[in-house]
CSV table of C-alpha atoms and ligand atoms in Angstrom, one decimal:
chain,number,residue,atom,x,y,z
A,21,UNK,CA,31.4,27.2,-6.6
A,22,UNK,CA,32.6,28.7,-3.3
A,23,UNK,CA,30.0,31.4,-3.3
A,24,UNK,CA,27.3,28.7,-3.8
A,25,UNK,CA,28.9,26.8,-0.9
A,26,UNK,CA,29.2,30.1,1.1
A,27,UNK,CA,24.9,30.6,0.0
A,28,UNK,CA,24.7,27.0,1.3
A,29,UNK,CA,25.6,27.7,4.4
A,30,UNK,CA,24.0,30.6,5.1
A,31,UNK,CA,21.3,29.5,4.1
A,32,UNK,CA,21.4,26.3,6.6
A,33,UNK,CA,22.5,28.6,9.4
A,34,UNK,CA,18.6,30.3,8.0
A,35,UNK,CA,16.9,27.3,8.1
A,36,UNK,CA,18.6,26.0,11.5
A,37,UNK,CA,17.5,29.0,13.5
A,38,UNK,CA,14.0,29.2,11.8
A,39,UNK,CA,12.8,25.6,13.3
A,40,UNK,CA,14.7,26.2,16.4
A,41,UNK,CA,12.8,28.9,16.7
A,42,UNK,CA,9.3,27.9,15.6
A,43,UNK,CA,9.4,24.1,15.9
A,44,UNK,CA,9.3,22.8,19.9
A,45,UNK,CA,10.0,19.2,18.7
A,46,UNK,CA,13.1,20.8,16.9
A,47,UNK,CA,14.2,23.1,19.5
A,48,UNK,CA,13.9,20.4,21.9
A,49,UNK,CA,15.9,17.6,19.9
A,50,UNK,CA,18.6,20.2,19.6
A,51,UNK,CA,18.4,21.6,23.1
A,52,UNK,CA,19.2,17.4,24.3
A,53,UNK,CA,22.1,17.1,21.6
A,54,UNK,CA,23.5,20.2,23.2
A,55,UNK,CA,23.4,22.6,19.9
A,56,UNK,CA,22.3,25.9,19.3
A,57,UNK,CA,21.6,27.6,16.1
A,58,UNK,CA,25.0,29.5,16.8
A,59,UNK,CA,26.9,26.5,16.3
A,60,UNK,CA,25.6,26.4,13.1
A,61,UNK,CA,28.6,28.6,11.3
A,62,UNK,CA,28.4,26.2,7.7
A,63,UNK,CA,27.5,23.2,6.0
A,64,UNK,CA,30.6,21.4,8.1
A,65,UNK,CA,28.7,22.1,11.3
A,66,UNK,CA,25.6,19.7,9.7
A,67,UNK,CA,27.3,16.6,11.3
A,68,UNK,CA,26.5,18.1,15.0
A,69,UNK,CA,22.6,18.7,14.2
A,70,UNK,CA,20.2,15.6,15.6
A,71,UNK,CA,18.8,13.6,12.7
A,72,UNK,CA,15.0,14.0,12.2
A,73,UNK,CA,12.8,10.8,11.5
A,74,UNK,CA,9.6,10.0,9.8
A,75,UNK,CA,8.3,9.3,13.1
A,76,UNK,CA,8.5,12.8,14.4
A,77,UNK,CA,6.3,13.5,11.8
A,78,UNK,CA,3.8,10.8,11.8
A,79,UNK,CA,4.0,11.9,16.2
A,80,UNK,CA,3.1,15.4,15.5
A,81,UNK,CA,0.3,14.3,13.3
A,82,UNK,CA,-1.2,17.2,11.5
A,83,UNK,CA,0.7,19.7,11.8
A,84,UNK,CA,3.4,19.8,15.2
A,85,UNK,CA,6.0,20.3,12.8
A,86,UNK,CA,4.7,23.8,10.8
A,87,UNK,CA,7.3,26.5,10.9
A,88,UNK,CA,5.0,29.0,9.6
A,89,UNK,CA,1.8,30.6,10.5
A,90,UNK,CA,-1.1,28.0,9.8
A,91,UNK,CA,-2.9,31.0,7.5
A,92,UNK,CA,0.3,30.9,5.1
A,93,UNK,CA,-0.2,27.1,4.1
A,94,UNK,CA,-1.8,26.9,0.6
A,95,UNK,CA,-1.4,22.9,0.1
A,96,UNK,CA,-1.5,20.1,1.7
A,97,UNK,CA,-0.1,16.3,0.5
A,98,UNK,CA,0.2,13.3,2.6
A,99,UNK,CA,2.0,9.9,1.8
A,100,UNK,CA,-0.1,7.2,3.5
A,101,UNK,CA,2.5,4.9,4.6
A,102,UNK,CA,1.7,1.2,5.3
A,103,UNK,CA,0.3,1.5,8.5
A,104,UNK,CA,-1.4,3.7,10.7
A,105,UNK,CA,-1.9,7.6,10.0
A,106,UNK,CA,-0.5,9.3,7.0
A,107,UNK,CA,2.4,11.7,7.3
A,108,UNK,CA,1.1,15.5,6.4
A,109,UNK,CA,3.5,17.5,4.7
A,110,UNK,CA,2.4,21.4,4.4
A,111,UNK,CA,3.9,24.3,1.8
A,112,UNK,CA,3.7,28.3,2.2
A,113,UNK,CA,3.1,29.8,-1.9
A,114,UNK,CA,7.0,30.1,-1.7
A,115,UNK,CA,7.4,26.5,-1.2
A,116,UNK,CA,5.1,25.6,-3.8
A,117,UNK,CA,7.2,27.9,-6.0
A,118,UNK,CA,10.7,26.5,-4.8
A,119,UNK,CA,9.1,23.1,-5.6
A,120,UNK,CA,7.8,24.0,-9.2
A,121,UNK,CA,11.8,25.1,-9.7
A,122,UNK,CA,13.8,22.1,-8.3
A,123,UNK,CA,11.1,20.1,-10.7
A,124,UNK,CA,11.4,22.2,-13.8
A,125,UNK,CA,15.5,22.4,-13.3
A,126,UNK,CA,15.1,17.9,-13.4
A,127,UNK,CA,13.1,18.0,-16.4
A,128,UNK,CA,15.3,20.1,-18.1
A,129,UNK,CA,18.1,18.0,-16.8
A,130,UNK,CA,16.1,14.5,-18.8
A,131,UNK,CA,17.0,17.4,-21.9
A,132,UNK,CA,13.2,18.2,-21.9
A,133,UNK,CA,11.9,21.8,-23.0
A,134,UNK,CA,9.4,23.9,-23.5
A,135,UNK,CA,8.1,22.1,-26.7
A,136,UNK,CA,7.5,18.9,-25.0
A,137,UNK,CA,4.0,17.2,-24.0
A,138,UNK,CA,4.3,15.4,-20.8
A,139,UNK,CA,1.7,13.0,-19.7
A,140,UNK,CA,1.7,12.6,-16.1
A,141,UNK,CA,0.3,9.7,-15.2
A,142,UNK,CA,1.5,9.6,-11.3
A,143,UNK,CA,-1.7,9.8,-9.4
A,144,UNK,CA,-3.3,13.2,-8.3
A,145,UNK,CA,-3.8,13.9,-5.4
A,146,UNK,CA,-2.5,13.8,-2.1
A,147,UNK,CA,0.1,11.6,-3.7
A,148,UNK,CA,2.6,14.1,-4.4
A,149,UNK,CA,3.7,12.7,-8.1
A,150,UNK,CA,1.1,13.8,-10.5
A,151,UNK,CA,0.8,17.7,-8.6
A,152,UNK,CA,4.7,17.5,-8.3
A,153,UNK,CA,5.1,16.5,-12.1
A,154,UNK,CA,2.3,19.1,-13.2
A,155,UNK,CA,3.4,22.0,-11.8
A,156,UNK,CA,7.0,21.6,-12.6
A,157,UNK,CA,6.2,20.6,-16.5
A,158,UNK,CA,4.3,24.0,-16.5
A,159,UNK,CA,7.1,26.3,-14.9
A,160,UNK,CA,9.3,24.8,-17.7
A,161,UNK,CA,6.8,26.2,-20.3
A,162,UNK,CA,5.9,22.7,-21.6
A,163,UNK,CA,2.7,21.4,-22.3
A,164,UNK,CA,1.1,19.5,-19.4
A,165,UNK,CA,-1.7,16.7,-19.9
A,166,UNK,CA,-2.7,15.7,-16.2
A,167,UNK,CA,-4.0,12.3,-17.1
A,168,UNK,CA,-3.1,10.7,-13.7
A,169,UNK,CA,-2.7,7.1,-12.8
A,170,UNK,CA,-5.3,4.5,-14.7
A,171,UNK,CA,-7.4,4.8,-17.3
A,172,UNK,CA,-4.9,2.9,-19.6
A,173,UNK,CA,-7.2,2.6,-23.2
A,174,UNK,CA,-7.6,6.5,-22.5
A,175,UNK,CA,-3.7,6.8,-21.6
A,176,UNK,CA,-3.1,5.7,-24.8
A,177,UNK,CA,-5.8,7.7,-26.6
A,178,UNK,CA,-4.3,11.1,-25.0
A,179,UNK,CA,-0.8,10.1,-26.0
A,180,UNK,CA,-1.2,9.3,-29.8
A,181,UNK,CA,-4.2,12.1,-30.3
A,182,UNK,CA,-2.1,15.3,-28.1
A,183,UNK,CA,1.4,14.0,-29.6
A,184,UNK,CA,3.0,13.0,-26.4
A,185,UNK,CA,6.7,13.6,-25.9
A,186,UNK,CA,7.2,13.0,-22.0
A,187,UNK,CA,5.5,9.6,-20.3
A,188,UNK,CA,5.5,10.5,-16.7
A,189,UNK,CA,5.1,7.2,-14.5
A,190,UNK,CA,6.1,4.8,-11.8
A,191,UNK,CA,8.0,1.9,-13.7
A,192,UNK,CA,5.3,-0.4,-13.1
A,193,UNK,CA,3.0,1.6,-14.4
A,194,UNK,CA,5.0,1.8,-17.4
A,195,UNK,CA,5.6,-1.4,-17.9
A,196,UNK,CA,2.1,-1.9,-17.8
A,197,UNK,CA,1.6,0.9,-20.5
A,198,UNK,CA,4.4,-0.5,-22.9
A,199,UNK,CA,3.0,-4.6,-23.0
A,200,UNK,CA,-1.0,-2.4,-24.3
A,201,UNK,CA,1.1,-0.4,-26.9
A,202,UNK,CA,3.3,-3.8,-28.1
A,203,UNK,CA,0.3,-5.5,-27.9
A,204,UNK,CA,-2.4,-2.9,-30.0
A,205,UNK,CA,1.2,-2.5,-32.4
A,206,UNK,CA,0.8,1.5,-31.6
A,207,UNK,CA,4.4,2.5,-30.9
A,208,UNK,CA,4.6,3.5,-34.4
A,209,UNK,CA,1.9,6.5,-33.9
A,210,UNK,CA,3.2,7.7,-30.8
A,211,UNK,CA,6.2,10.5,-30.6
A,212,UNK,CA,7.1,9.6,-27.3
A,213,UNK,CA,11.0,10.2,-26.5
A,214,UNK,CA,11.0,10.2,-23.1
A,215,UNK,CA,10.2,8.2,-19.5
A,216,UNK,CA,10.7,10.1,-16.4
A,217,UNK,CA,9.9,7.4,-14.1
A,218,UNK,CA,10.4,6.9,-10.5
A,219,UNK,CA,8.5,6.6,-7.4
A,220,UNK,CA,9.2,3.5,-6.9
A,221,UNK,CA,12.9,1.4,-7.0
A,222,UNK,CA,13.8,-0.2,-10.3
A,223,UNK,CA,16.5,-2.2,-12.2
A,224,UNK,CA,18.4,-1.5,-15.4
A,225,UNK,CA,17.3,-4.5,-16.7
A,226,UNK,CA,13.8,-2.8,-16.8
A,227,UNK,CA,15.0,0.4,-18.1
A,228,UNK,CA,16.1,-2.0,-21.2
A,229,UNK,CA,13.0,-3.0,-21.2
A,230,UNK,CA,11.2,0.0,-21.6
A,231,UNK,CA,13.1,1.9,-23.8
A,232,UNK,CA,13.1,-0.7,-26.1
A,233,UNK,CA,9.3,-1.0,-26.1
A,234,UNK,CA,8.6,3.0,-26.0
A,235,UNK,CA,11.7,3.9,-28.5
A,236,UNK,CA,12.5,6.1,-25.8
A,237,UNK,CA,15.2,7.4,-22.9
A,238,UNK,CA,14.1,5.8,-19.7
A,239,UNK,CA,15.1,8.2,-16.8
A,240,UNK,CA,15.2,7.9,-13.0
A,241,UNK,CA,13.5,10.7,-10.2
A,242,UNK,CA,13.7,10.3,-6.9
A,243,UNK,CA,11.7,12.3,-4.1
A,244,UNK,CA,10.0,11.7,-1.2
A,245,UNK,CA,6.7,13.5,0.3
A,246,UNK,CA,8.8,14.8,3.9
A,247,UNK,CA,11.4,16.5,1.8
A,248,UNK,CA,9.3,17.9,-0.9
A,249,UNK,CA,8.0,15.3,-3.2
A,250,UNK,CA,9.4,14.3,-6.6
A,251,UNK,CA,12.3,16.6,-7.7
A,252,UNK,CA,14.3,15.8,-5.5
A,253,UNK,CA,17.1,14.2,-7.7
A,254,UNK,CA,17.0,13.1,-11.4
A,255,UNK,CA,19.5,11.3,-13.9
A,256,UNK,CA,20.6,13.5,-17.0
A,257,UNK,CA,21.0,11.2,-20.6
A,258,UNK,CA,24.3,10.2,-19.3
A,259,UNK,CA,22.6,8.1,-16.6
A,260,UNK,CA,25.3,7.7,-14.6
A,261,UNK,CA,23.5,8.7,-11.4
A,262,UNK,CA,20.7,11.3,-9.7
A,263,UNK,CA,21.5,14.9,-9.8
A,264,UNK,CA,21.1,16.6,-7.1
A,265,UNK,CA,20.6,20.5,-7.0
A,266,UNK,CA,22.6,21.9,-4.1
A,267,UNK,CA,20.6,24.9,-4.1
A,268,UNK,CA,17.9,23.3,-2.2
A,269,UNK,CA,19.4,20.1,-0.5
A,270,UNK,CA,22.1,19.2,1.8
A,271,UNK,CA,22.8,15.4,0.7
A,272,UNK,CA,24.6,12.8,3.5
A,273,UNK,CA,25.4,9.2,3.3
A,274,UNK,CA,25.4,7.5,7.0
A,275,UNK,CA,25.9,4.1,8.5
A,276,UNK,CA,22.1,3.5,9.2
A,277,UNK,CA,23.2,1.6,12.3
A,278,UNK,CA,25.4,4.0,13.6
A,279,UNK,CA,24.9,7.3,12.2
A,280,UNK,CA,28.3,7.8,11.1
A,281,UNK,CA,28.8,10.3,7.9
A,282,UNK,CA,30.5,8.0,5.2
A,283,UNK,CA,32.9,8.9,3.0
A,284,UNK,CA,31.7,9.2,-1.1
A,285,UNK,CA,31.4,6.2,-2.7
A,286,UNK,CA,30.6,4.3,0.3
A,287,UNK,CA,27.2,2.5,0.4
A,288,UNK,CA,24.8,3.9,3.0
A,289,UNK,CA,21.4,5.7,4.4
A,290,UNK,CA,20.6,9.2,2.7
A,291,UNK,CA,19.9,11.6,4.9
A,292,UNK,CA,18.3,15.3,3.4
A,293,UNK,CA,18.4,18.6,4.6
A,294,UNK,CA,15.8,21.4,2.9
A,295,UNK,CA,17.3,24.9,2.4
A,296,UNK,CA,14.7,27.8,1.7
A,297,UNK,CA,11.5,25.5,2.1
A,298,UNK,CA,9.3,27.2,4.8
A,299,UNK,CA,5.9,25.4,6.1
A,300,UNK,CA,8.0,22.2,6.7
A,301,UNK,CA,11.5,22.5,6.3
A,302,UNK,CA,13.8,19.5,7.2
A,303,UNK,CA,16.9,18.7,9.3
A,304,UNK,CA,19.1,15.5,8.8
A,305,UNK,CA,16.3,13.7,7.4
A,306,UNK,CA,16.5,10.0,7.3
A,307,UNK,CA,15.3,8.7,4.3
A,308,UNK,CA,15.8,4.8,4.9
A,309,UNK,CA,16.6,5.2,0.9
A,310,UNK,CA,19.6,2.7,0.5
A,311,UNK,CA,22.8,4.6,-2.3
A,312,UNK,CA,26.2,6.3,-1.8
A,313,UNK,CA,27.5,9.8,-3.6
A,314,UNK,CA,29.1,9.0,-6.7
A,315,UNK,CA,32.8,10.6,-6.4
A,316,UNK,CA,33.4,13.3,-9.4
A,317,UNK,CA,31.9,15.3,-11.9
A,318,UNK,CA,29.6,14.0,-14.0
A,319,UNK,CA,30.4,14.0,-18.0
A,320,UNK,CA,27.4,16.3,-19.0
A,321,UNK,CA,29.7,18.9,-16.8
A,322,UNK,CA,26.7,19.5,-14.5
A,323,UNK,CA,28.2,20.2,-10.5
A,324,UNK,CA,27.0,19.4,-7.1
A,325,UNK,CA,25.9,15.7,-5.5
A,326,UNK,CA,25.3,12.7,-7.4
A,327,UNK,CA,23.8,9.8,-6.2
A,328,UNK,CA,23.4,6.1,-7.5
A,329,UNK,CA,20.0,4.9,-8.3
A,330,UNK,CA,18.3,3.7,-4.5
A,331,UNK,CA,18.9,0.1,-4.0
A,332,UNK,CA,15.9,-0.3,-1.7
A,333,UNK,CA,15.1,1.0,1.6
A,334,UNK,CA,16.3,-0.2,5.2
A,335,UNK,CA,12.9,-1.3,6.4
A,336,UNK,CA,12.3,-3.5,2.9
A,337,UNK,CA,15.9,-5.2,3.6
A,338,UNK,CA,14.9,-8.9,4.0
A,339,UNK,CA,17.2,-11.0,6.2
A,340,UNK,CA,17.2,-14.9,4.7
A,341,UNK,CA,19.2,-17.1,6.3
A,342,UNK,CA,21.3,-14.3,7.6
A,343,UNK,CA,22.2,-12.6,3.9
A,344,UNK,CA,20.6,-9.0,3.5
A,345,UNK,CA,18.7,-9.3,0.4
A,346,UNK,CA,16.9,-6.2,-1.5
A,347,UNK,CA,13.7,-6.7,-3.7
A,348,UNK,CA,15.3,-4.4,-6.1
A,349,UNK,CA,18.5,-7.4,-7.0
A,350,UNK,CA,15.9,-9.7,-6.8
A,351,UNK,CA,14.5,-7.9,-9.9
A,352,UNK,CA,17.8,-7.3,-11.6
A,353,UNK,CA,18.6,-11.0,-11.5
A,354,UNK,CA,15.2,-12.1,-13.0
A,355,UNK,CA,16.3,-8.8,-15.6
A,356,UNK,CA,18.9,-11.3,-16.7
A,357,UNK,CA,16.6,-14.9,-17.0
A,358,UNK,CA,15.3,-14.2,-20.7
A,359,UNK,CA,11.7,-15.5,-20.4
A,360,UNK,CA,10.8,-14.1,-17.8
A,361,UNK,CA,8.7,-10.5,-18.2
A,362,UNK,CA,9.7,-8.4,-15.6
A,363,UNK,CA,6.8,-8.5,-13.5
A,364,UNK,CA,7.6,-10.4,-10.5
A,365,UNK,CA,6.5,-9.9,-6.7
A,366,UNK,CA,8.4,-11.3,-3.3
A,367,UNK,CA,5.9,-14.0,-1.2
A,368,UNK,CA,7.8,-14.3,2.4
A,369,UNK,CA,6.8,-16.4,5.3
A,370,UNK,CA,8.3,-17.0,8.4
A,371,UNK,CA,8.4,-20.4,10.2
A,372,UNK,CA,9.9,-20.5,13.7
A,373,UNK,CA,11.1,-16.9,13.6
A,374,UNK,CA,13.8,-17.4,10.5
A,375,UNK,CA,11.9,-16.1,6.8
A,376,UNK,CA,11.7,-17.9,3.4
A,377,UNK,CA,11.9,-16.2,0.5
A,378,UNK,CA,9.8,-17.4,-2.4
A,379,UNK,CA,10.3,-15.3,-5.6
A,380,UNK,CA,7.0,-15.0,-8.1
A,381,UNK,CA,7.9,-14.1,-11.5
A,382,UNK,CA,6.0,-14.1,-14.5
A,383,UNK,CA,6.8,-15.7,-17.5
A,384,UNK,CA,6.7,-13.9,-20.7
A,385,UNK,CA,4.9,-16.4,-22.9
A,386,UNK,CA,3.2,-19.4,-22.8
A,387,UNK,CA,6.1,-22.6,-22.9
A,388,UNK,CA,6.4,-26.6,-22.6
A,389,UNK,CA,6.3,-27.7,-19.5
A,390,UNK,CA,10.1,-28.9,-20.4
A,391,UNK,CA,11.0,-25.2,-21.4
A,392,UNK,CA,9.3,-24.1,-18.2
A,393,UNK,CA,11.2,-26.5,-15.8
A,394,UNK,CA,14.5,-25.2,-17.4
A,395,UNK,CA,13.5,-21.8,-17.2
A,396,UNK,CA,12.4,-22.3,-13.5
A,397,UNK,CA,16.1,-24.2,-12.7
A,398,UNK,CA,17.6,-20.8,-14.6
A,399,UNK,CA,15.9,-18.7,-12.8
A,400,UNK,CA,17.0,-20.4,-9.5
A,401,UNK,CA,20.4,-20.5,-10.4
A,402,UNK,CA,20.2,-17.0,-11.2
A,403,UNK,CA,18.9,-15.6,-8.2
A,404,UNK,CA,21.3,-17.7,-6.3
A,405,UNK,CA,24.1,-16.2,-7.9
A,406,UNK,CA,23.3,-12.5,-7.7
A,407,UNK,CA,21.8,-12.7,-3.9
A,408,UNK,CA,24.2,-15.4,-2.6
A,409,UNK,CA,21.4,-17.4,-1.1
A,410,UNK,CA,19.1,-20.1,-2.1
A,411,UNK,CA,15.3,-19.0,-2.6
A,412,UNK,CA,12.1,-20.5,-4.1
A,413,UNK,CA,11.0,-19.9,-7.3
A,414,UNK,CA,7.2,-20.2,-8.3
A,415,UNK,CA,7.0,-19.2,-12.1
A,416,UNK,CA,3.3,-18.0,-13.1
A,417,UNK,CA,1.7,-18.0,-16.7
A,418,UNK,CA,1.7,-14.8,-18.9
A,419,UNK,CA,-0.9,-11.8,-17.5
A,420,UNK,CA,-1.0,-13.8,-13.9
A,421,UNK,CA,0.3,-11.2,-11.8
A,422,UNK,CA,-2.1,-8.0,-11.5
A,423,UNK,CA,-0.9,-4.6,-13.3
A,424,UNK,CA,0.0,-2.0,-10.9
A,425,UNK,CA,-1.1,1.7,-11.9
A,426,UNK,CA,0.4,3.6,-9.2
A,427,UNK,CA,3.3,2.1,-7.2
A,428,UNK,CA,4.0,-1.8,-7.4
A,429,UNK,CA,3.7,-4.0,-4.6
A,430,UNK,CA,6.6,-6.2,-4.4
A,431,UNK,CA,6.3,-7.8,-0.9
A,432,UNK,CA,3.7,-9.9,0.3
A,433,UNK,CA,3.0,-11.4,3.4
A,434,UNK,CA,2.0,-14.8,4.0
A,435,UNK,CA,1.4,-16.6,7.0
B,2,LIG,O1,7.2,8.7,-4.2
B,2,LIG,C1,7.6,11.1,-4.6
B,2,LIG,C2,7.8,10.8,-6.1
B,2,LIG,C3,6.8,10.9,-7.0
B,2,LIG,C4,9.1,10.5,-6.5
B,2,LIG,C5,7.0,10.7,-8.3
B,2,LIG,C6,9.3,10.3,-7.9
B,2,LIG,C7,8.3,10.4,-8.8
B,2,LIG,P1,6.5,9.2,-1.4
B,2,LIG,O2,5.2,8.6,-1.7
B,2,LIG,O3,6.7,10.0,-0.1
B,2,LIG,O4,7.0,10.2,-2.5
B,2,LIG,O5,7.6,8.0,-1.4
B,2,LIG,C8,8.9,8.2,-1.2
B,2,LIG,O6,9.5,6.3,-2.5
B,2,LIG,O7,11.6,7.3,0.2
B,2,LIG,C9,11.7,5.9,-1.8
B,2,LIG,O8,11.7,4.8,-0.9
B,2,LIG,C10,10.8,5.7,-2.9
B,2,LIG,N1,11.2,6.3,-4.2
B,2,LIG,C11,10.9,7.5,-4.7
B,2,LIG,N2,11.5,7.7,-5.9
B,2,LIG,C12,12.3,6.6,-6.1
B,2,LIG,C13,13.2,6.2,-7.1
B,2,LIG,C14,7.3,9.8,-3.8
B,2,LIG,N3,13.5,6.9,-8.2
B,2,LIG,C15,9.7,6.9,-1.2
B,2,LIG,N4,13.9,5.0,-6.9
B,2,LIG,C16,11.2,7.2,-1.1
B,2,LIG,C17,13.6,4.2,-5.8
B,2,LIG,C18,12.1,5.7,-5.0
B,2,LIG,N5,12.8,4.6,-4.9
């Protein structure tokens, strides 16, 4: 343990001097904060390093932010964000490697090996899921199908005929895949065992949900495109929180309004710092991901950071009527309204500045219009309770809400 913590910090020191000494935007930002890489004597020392934001990325728009040569990049990805350009993210042949190893070490932490099938389904493409998923099911020794997103009659086709294991998917998607297999009566032909979904925030209500319907062991990964792409952290079968392998990140909880490092346990921002990524390594990264570090060891014995499932991000935080409330407990109170089919999206308006909140759910099959105004008062009642404010509900018919393939859209906009 202490000579991984001592490799930890050399190898931050390594990655510290390297954009300081390629990177203007870095240099600069350090330059103004008054460090130098020689401040930089171990992973205490983080704390005094400026954070980095997606917006210097999206600013230096391609590549401002390379800390290589331009001749040693051998991919590209890009996460298109909801406005505006997309952020480019660049990796050297090592960081493709370093990726493929941080990805293979969380499948193996889901208890997957080298006999498995795993069907990605995350898109291809600049999306970094279904290349992320690919390459790391392959440096594991398994047996990779790279179906992408969509397609779902085929989806199903390639699982029952190649004997999938592994369902690789956002949640939504999953869900999707799951109401075709209860509905063609199929689960009985496929050996799936397996979901490792992510991509996307979800409840436990809808891991429930899915491993009852796939027979299988629903599991959470987390990543993001800036920092790598998915790998980044992953739940073992004790699901008690995403691993996190300390060999290649530097994991910090902060006060998102103030910055301040917060103890374990507390709730907060996750900031990221890459060790031994090249092209585009990062410092203090903030992720705008909403958890805390889970205090102690985990029971499958496994050591370094743990954190809880991401609650939502900072910038999806919806303010009504002055209480913070997250998409994500908007879904695990509809988890708890039986009726209701997990599908759901979030319609908000705003009249004279202050928003309204009108929850859309979908209702799992067809009722009396007496069952549906009870379930419609449960459901209200419900969402009062968890998010301790009053909301609108608007309950839809069975199949109303369009399937998502890739990763759901939860808010919507209305005038
Ligand atoms: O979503 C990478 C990924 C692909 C992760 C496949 C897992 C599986 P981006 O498109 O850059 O990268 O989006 C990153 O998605 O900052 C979170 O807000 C959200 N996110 C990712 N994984 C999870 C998760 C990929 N397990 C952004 N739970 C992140 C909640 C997640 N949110």
């Amino acid at each position: 343990m202490r000579e991984k913590q001592s490799g930890a910090s050399a190898e931050l020191a390594k990655v510290v001097e390297r954009v300081w000494s390629r990177v203007p935007r870095y240099r600069a930002r350090m330059e103004s904060a008054g460090v130098t890489p020689k401040d930089i004597r171990g992973i205490e020392d983080i704390s005094s390093l400026p954070f980095t934001e997606k917006s210097d990325l999206r600013d230096s728009y391609p590549t401002g932010m390379l800390a290589c040569d331009r001749s040693e990049v051998v991919r590209f990805h890009a996460s298109s964000g909801t406005t505006g350009r997309p952020t480019v993210v660049a990796y050297t042949r090592n960081d493709v490697d370093l990726w493929s190893e941080a990805m293979s070490r969380c499948l193996s932490t889901a208890g997957i090996t080298k006999d498995d099938v795993i069907q990605v389904a995350y898109g291809y493409g600049l999306f970094t899921g279904g290349l992320g998923l690919h390459y790391g099911g392959e440096r594991l020794g398994a047996s990779v199908i790279p179906a992408s997103g969509g397609f779902s009659e085929r989806q199903l086709l390639l699982m029952k005929d190649l004997g999938t294991t592994v369902l690789a998917c956002t949640p939504s998607y999953a869900l999707k895949l799951s109401e075709m297999i209860e509905a063609g009566d199929l689960r009985d032909s496929l050996p799936l065992r397996i979901g490792i979904f992510g991509a996307e925030p979800w409840s436990e209500g809808l891991r429930g949900r899915l491993e009852s319907a796939l027979g299988i062991t629903a599991l959470d990964v987390y990543g993001l495109s800036e920092v790598m792409g998915p790998g980044v952290g992953m739940e073992c079968t004790c699901k008690n929180g995403l691993h996190i392998d300390d060999e290649f990140f530097i994991t910090e909880v902060i006060d998102p309004d103030t910055g301040r490092v917060l103890p374990d346990g507390e709730e907060g921002e996750l900031v990221l710092t890459t060790l031994g990524k090249e092209a585009m390594p990062v410092i203090r990264y903030r992720t705008h991901d909403i958890t805390r570090r889970i205090p102690g060891s985990c029971a499958c014995g496994r050591k370094g950071a743990r954190i809880a499932r991401i609650k939502g991000r900072t910038d999806d935080m919806l303010i009504i009527r002055g209480v913070n409330v997250f998409p994500s407990q908007v879904e695990v109170a509809l988890g708890r309204v039986p009726g209701l089919s997990h599908h759901y999206y979030l319609e908000v308006s705003e009249m004279e500045g202050l928003k309204e909140l009108t929850v859309v759910p979908e209702i799992s099959e067809t009722v009396s219009e007496v069952a549906m105004r009870k379930l419609q008062m449960e459901t209200v009642r419900g969402l009062h309770s968890l998010l301790g404010v009053r909301v609108n509900v608007r309950l839809l018919e069975p199949g109303a809400i369009e399937r998502s393939e890739g990763k759901a859209v939860r808010i919507r906009r209305v005038a």
